[in-house]
Coordinates of C-alpha atoms in Angstrom, one line a residue:
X1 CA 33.5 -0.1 -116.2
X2 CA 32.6 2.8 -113.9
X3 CA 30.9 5.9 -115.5
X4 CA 30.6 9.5 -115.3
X5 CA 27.9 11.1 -116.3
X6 CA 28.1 15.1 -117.4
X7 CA 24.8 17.3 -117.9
X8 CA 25.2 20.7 -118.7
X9 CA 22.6 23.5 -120.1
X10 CA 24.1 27.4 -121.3
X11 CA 20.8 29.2 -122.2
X12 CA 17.1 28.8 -121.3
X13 CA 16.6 28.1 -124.6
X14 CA 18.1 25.4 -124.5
X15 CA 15.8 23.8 -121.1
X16 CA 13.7 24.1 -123.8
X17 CA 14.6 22.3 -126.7
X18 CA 15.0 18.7 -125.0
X19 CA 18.6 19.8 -123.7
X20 CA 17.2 20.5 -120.0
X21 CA 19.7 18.6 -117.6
X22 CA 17.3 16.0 -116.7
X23 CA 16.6 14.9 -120.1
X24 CA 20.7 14.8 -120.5
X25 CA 20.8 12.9 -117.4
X26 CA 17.9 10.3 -118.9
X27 CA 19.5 9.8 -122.1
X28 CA 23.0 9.3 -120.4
X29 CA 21.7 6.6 -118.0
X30 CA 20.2 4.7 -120.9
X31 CA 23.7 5.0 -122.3
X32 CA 25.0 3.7 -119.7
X33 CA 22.7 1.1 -119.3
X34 CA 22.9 0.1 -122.9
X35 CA 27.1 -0.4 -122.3
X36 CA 26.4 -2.3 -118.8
X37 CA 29.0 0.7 -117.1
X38 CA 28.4 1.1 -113.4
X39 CA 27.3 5.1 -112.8
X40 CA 29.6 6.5 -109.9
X41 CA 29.1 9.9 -110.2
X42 CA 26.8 12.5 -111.9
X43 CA 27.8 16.1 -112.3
X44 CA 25.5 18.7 -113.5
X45 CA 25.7 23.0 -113.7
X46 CA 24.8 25.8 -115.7
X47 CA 27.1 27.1 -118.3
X48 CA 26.4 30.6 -117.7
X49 CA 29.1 30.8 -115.0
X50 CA 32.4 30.3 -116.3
X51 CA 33.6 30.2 -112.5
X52 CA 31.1 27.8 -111.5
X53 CA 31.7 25.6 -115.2
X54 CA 35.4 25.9 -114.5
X55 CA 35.3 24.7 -110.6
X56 CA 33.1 21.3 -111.5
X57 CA 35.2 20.6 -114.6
X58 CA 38.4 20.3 -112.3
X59 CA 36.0 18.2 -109.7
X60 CA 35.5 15.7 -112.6
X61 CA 39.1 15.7 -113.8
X62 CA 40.8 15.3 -110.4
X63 CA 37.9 12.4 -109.5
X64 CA 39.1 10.4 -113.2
X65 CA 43.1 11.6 -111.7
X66 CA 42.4 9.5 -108.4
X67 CA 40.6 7.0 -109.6
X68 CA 42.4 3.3 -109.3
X69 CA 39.9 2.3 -112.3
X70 CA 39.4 3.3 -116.0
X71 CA 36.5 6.0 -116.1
X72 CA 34.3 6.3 -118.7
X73 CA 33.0 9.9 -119.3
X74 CA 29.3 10.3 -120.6
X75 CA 28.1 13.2 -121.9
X76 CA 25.2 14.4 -124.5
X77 CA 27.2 16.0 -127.1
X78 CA 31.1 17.5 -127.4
X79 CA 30.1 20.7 -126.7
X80 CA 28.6 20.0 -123.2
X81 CA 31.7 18.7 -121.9
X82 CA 34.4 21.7 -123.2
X83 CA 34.2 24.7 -125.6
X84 CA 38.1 25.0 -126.3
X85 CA 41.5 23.2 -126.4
X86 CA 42.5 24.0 -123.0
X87 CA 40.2 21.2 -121.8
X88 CA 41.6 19.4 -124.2
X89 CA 45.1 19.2 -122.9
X90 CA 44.2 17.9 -119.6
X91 CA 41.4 15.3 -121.1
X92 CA 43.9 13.9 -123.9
X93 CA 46.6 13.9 -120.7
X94 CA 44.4 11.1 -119.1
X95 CA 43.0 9.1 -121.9
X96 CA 46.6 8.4 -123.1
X97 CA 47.3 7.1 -119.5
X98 CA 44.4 4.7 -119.7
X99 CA 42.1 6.7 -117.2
X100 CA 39.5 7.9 -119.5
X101 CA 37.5 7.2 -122.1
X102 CA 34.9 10.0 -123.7
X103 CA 31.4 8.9 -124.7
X104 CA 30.0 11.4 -126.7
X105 CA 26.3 10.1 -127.2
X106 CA 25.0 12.4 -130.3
X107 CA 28.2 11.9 -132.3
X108 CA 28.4 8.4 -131.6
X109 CA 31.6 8.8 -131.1
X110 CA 34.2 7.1 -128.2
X111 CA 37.4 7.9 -127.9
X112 CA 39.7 6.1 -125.8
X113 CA 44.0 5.2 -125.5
X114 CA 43.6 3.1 -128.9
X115 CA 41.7 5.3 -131.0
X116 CA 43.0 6.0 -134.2
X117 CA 43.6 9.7 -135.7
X118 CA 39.9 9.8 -137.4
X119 CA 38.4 9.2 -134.0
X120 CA 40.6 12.0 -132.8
X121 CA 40.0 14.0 -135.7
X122 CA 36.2 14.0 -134.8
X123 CA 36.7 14.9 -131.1
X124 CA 39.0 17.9 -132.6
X125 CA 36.3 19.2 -134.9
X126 CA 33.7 18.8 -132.1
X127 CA 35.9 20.8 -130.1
X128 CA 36.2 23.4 -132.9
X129 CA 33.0 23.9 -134.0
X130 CA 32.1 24.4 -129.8
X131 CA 34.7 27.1 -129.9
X132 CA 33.3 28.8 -133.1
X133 CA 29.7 28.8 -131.4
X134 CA 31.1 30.3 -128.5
X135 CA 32.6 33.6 -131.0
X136 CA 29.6 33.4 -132.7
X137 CA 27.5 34.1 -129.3
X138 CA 30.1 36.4 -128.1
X139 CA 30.0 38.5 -131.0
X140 CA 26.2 38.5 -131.1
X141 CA 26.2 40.2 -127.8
X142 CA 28.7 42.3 -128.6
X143 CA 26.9 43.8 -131.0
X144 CA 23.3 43.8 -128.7
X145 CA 25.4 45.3 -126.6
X146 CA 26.7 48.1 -129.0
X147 CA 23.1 48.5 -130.1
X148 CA 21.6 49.6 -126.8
X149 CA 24.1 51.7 -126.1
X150 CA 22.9 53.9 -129.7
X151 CA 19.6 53.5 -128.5
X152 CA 20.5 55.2 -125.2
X153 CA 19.7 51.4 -123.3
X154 CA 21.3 50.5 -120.0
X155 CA 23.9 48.0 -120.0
X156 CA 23.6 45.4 -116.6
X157 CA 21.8 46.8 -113.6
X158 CA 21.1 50.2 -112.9
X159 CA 22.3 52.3 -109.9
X160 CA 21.5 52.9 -106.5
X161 CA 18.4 55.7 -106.9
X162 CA 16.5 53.8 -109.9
X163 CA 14.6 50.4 -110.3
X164 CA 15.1 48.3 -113.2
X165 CA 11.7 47.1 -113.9
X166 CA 9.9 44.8 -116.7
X167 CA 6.5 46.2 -118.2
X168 CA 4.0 43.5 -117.9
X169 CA 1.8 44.4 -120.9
X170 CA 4.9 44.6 -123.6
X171 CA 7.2 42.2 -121.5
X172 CA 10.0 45.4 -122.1
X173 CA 12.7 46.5 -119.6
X174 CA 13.2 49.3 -118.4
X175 CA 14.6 51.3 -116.2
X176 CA 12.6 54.3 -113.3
X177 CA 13.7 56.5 -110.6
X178 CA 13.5 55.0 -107.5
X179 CA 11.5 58.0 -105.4
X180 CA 12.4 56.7 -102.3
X181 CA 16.7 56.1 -102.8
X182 CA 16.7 59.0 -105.2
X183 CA 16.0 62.2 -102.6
X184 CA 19.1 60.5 -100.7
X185 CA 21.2 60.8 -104.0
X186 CA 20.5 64.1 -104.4
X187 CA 21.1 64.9 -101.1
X188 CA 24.1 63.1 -101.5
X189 CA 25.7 65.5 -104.0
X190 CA 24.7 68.6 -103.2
X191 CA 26.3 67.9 -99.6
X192 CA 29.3 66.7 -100.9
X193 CA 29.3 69.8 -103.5
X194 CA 29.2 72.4 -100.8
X195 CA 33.3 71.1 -99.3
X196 CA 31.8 70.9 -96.2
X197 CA 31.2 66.8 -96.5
X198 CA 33.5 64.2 -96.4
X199 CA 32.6 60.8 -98.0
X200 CA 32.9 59.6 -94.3
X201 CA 30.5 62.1 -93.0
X202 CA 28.0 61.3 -96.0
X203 CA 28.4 57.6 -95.2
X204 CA 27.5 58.4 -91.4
X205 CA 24.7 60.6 -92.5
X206 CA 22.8 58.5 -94.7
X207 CA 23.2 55.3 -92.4
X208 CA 21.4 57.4 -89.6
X209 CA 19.0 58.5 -92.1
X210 CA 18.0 55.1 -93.6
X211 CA 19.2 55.0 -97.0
X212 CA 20.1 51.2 -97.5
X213 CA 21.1 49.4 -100.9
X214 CA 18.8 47.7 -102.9
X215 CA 19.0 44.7 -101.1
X216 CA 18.6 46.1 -97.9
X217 CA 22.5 46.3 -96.8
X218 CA 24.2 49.6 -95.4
X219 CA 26.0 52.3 -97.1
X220 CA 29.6 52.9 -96.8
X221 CA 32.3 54.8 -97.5
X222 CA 32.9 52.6 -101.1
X223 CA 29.1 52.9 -101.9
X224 CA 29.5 56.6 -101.5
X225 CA 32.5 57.1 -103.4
X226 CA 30.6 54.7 -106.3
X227 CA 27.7 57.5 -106.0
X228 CA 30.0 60.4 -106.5
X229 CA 31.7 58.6 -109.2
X230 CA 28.8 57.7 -111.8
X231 CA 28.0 59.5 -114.5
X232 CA 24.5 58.1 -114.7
X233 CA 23.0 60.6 -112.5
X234 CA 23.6 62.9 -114.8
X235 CA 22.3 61.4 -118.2
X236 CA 25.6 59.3 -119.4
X237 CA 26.3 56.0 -119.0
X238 CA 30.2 54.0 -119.0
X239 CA 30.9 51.8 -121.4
X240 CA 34.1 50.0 -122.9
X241 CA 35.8 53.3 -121.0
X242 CA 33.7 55.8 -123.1
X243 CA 30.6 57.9 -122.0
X244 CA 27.2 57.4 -123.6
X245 CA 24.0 59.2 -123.2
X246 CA 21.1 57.5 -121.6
X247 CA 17.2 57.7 -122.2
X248 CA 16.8 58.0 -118.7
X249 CA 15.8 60.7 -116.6
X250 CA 18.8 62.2 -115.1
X251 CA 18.7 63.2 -111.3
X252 CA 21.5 66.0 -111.0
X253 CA 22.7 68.2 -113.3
X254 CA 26.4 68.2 -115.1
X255 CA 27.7 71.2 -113.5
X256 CA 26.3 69.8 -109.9
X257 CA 28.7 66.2 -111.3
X258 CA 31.8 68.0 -111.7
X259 CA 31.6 70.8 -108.8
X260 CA 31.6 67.2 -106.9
X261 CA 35.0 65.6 -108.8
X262 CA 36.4 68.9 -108.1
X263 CA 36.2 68.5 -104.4
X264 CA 36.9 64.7 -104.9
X265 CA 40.1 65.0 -106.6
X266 CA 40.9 67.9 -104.3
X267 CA 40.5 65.3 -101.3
X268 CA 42.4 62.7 -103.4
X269 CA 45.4 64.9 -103.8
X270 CA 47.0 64.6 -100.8
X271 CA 46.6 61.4 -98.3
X272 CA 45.1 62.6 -95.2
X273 CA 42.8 61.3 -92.1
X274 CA 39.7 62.6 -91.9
X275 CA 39.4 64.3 -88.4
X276 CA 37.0 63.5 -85.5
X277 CA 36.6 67.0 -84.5
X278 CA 35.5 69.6 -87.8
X279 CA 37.8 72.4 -87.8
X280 CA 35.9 76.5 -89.8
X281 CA 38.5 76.2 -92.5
X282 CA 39.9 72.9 -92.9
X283 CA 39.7 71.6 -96.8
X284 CA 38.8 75.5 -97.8
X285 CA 42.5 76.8 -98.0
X286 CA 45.3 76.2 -99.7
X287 CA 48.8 78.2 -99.5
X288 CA 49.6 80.5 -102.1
X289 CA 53.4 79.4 -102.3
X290 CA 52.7 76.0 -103.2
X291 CA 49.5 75.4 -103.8
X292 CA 49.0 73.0 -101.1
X293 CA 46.2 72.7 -98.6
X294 CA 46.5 74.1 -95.1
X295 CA 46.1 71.8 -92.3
X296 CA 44.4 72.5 -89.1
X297 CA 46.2 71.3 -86.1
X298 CA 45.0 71.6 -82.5
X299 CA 47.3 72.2 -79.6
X300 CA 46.8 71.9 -75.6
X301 CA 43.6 70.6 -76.5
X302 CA 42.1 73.8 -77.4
X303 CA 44.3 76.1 -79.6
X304 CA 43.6 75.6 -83.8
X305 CA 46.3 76.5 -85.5
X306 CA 46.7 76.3 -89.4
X307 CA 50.1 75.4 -91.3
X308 CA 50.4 74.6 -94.8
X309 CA 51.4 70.5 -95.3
X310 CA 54.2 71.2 -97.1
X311 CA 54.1 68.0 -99.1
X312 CA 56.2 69.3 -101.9
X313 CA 58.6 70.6 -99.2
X314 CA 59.2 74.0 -100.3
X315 CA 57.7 76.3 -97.6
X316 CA 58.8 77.0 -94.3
X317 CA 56.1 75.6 -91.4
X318 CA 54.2 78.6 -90.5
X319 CA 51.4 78.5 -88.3
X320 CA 48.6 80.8 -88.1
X321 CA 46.2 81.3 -85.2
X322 CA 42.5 80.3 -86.0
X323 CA 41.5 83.3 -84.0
X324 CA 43.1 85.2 -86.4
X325 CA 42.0 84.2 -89.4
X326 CA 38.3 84.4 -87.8
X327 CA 38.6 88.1 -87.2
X328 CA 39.5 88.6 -90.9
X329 CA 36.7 87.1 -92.6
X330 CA 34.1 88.5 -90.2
X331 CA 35.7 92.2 -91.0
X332 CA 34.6 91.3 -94.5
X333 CA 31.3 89.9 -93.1
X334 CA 31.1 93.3 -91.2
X335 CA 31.3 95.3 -94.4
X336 CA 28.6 93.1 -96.8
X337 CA 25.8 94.9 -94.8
X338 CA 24.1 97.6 -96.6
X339 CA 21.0 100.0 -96.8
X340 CA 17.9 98.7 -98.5
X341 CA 17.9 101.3 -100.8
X342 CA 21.5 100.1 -101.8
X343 CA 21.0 96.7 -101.9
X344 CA 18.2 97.6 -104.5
X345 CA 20.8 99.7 -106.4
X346 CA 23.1 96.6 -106.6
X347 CA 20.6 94.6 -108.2
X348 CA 19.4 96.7 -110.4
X349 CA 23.1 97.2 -111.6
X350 CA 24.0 93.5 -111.1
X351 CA 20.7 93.0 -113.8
X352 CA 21.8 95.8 -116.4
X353 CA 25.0 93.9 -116.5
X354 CA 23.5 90.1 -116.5
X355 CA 20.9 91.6 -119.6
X356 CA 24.4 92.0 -121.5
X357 CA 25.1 89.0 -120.8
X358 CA 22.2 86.6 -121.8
X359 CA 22.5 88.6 -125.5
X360 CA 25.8 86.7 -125.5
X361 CA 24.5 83.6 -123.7
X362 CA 21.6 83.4 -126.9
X363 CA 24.2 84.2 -129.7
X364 CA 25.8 81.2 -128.3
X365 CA 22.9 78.8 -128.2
X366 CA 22.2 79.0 -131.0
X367 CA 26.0 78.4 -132.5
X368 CA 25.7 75.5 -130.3
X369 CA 22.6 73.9 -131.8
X370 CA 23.9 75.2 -135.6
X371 CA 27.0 72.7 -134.7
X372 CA 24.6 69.7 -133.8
X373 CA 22.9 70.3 -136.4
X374 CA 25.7 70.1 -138.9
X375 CA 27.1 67.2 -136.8
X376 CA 23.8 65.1 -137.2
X377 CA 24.1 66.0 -140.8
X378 CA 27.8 64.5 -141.0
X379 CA 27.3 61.3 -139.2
X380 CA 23.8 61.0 -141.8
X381 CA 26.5 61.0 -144.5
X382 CA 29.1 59.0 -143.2
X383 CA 26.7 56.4 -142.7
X384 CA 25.6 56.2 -146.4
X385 CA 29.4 56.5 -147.1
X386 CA 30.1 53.4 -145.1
X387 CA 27.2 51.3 -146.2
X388 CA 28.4 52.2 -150.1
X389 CA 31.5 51.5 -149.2
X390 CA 33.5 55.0 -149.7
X391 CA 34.5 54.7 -146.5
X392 CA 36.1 51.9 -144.1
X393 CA 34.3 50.9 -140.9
X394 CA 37.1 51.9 -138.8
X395 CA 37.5 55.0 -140.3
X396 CA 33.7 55.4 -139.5
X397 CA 33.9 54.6 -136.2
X398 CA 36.9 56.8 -135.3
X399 CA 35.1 59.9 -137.1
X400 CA 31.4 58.9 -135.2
X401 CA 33.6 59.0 -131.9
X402 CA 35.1 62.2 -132.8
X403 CA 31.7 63.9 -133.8
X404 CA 29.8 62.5 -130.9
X405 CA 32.5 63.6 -128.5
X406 CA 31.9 67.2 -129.7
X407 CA 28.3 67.1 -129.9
X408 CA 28.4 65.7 -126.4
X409 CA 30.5 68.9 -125.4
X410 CA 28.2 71.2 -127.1
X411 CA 24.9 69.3 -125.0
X412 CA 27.2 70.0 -122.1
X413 CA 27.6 74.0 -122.9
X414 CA 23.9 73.9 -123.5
X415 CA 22.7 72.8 -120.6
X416 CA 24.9 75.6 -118.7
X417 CA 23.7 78.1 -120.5
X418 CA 20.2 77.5 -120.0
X419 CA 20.0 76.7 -116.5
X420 CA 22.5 79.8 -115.4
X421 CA 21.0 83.3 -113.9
X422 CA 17.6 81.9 -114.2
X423 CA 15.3 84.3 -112.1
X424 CA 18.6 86.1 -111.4
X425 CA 17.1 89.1 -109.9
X426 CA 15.0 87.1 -107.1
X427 CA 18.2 85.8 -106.5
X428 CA 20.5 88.3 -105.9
X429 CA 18.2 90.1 -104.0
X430 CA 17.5 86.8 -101.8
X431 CA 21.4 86.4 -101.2
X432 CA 21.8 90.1 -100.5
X433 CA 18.9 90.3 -98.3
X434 CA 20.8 87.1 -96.3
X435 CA 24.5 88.8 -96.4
X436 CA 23.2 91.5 -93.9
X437 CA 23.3 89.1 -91.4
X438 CA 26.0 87.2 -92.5
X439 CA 28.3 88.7 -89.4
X440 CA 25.7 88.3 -86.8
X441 CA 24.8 84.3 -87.8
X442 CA 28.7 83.8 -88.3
X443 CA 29.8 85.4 -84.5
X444 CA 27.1 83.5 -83.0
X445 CA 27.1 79.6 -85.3
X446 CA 28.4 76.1 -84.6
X447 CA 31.4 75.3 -86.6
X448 CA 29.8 73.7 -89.2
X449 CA 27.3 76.8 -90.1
X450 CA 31.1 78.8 -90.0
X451 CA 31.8 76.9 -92.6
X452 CA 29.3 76.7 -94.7
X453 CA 29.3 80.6 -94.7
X454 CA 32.9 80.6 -95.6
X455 CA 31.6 78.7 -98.6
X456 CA 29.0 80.8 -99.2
X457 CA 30.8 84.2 -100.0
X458 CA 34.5 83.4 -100.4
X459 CA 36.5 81.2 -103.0
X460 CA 40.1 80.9 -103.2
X461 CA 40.9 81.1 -99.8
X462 CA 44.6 81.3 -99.3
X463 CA 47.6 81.7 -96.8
X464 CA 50.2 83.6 -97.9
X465 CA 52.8 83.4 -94.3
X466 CA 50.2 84.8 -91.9
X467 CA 48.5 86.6 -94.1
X468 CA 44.9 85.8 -95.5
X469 CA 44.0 86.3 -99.3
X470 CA 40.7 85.9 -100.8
X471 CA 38.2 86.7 -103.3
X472 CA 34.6 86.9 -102.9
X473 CA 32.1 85.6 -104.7
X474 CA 29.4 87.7 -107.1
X475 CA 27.2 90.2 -106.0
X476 CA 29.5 90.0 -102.3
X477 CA 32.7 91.2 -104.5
X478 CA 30.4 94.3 -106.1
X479 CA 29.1 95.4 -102.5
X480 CA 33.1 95.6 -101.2
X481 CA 33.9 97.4 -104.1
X482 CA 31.2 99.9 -103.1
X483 CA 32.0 100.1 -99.5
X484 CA 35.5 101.0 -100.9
X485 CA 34.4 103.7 -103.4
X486 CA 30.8 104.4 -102.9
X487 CA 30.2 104.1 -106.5
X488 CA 28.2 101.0 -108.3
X489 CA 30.2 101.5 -111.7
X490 CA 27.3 101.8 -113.8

């Protein structure tokens, strides 16, 4: 009779416990030997692709389909041929038409078109028991899984700007910043964070800078957008659809992470093609009817005019002259210059008013770390409850979800707080210092140092028909405010 032989191996562990292939392969020829079948064929893969498993299973099934003779099929044990029914169907298919018989070697067990229901009965429970090892392992990771992610452990591979790496003294993964990738992530956000960047122009930027994957392929538009997208950069990692913190050391803060989905969903809202040719205010304005962005749109080659898009089509097409919307920002650009001695007065009023401030930013610190506190307290509780049984485990895990949600928020309104108006003074006096130029650098800069001006001082930028609205941002809005009344308010 001609033979098939089957070796397959699903964890290193088993290469080596006497289940490597070749030993399955040695075993199966004796087998063969021993029953005087003629070997036609020998099939061997790793289990830990189900693609892979799947694709030489259907080999061996369509070779027995074709086949003119009765096949019989050798393998070690019935768990190296299947680990479910659905095999089943198509095996049982064939042996009842004669084409196949199964030669399990360690069970000692054939069964072919004549064999009674105990012999089938056997080859069921095989099957079973290969099934219920299969839960078993699947649950076991599950749970590894589950455990990591407490511990603050990465799940897979980590992302572009770190290394996974293995310490050779304790043989422990881990994971470091890559120093080299992880200036171009950085760089990454905080270019995309300023509007003036789209994914397209990142993806250009960083191929002519050098940043490459980790295996040495370029990056795209998709890489980019999978950049922009992760919460690991920050300190959280996805998993089952939930956020997680990490143990890692973040490389951009929260608030720098959702200044950048601002401007993503902003770009998501309405379909557009990016534009060759950068226009001062495109992506900065929206119109104050609808809410939509204004469009730049250049005629004869050399006029920009600007119209809202009108996707909800409720406004009337109105265009607006760049020219003219250039002359209105640099009159405000015009009025942010100042005295010394006033700029000085400004800061000193801007610092009175910020001192105010941090009293209220420290009364809520330390609400904040009061209601981690009492949250870490909780879950202590709940845990005793659920090991004693009070409790269910689903009721648990719904509350644990809940409480770490929250603490989670309060880490988040933490972090704010302590990183805003640090050195404010040095600050304001920098940015004030830089706003007395402001109209010289704008009258005289390329479009893209326009823009990033625009940025700078205004937010909200709007068109109302022809007409420009805005407000500025702080201390700009406190020196216009003087200019109108002469008076710092303090």
């Amino acid at each position: 009779m001609k033979a098939i032989i089957l070796a397959r191996v699903s964890t290193e562990e088993q290469m080596t416990e006497g289940q490597s292939i070749p030993a399955q392969i040695d075993r199966a020829r004796e087998y063969a030997k021993r029953k005087d079948f003629d070997v036609a064929k020998e099939y061997q893969f790793d289990e830990s692709s189900t693609k892979d498993r799947r694709v030489k299973f259907e080999q061996v099934v369509e070779y027995i389909r074709k086949s003119k003779e009765n096949i019989a099929l050798i393998v070690e044990t019935v768990d190296r041929l299947q680990r479910g029914y659905k095999e089943s169907v198509e095996l049982d298919i064939l042996r009842k038409e004669g084409k196949l018989e199964l030669h399990f070697i360690r069970e000692n067990l054939v069964v072919h078109k004549d064999s009674n229901s105990s012999e089938i009965q056997r080859w069921d429970v095989g099957v079973l028991l290969a099934k219920s090892f299969v839960l078993q392992i699947s649950d076991n990771v599950k749970r590894t899984f589950s455990n990591k992610v407490k511990l603050g452990e990465i799940i897979g591979r980590a992302p572009i700007g770190y290394l996974n790496i293995t310490n050779e003294m304790t043989e422990k993964k881990t994971v470091i910043i890559d120093k080299f990738r992880s200036e171009y992530i950085c760089k990454i956000f905080k270019l995309y964070s300023t509007g003036n960047y789209s994914m397209k122009q990142l993806a250009k930027l960083m191929k002519e800078e050098g940043l490459t994957t980790k295996k040495g392929g370029k990056i795209g538009l998709r890489q980019i957008e999978l950049i922009l997208k992760n919460a690991f950069y920050y300190g959280y990692q996805l998993y089952k659809g939930e956020l997680y913190p990490h143990k890692y050391e973040p490389l951009i803060s929260y608030e720098l992470f959702l200044r950048c989905q601002k401007i993503r969903e902003g770009y998501n809202k309405i379909p557009r093609k990016v534009s060759e040719k950068p226009f001062v205010f495109q992506g900065l304005m929206t119109c104050a009817n609808c809410g939509c962005r204004i469009t730049p749109e250049l005629q004869k080659g050399k006029y920009v005019y600007y119209h809202c898009t009108d996707h909800k089509e409720v406004c009337k097409k109105i265009y607006v002259n760049q020219d003219d919307i250039l002359k209105e920002v640099k009159s405000v650009f015009d009025k942010l210059v100042l005295p010394q001695e006033d700029i000085d007065k400004l800061v000193n009023s801007l610092k009175v008013l910020e001192e105010g401030k941090n009293e209220f930013q420290k009364r809520q610190l330390k609400k904040l770390r009061k209601e981690n506190d009492q949250i870490d307290e909780n879950i202590s509780i709940m845990y005793d409850d659920r090991l004693s049984g009070s409790i269910t485990i689903d009721f648990y895990d719904k509350k644990f979800k809940e409480l770490m949600e929250k603490k989670q928020e309060n880490e988040f309104k933490m972090k704010r707080l302590n990183n805003a108006n640090k050195n404010y003074y040095i600050t304001a006096n920098t940015i004030l210092s830089l706003a007395q130029r402001a109209s010289e650098i704008f009258g005289s800069s390329e479009i893209e140092e326009k823009r990033q001006l625009v940025n700078f001082v205004f937010q909200n930028l709007q068109l109302d028909g022809k007409k420009l609205l805005f407000k500025t941002k702080t201390p700009f809005e406190r020196v216009l405010e003087y200019q109108s009344t002469h008076n710092w308010g303090d």
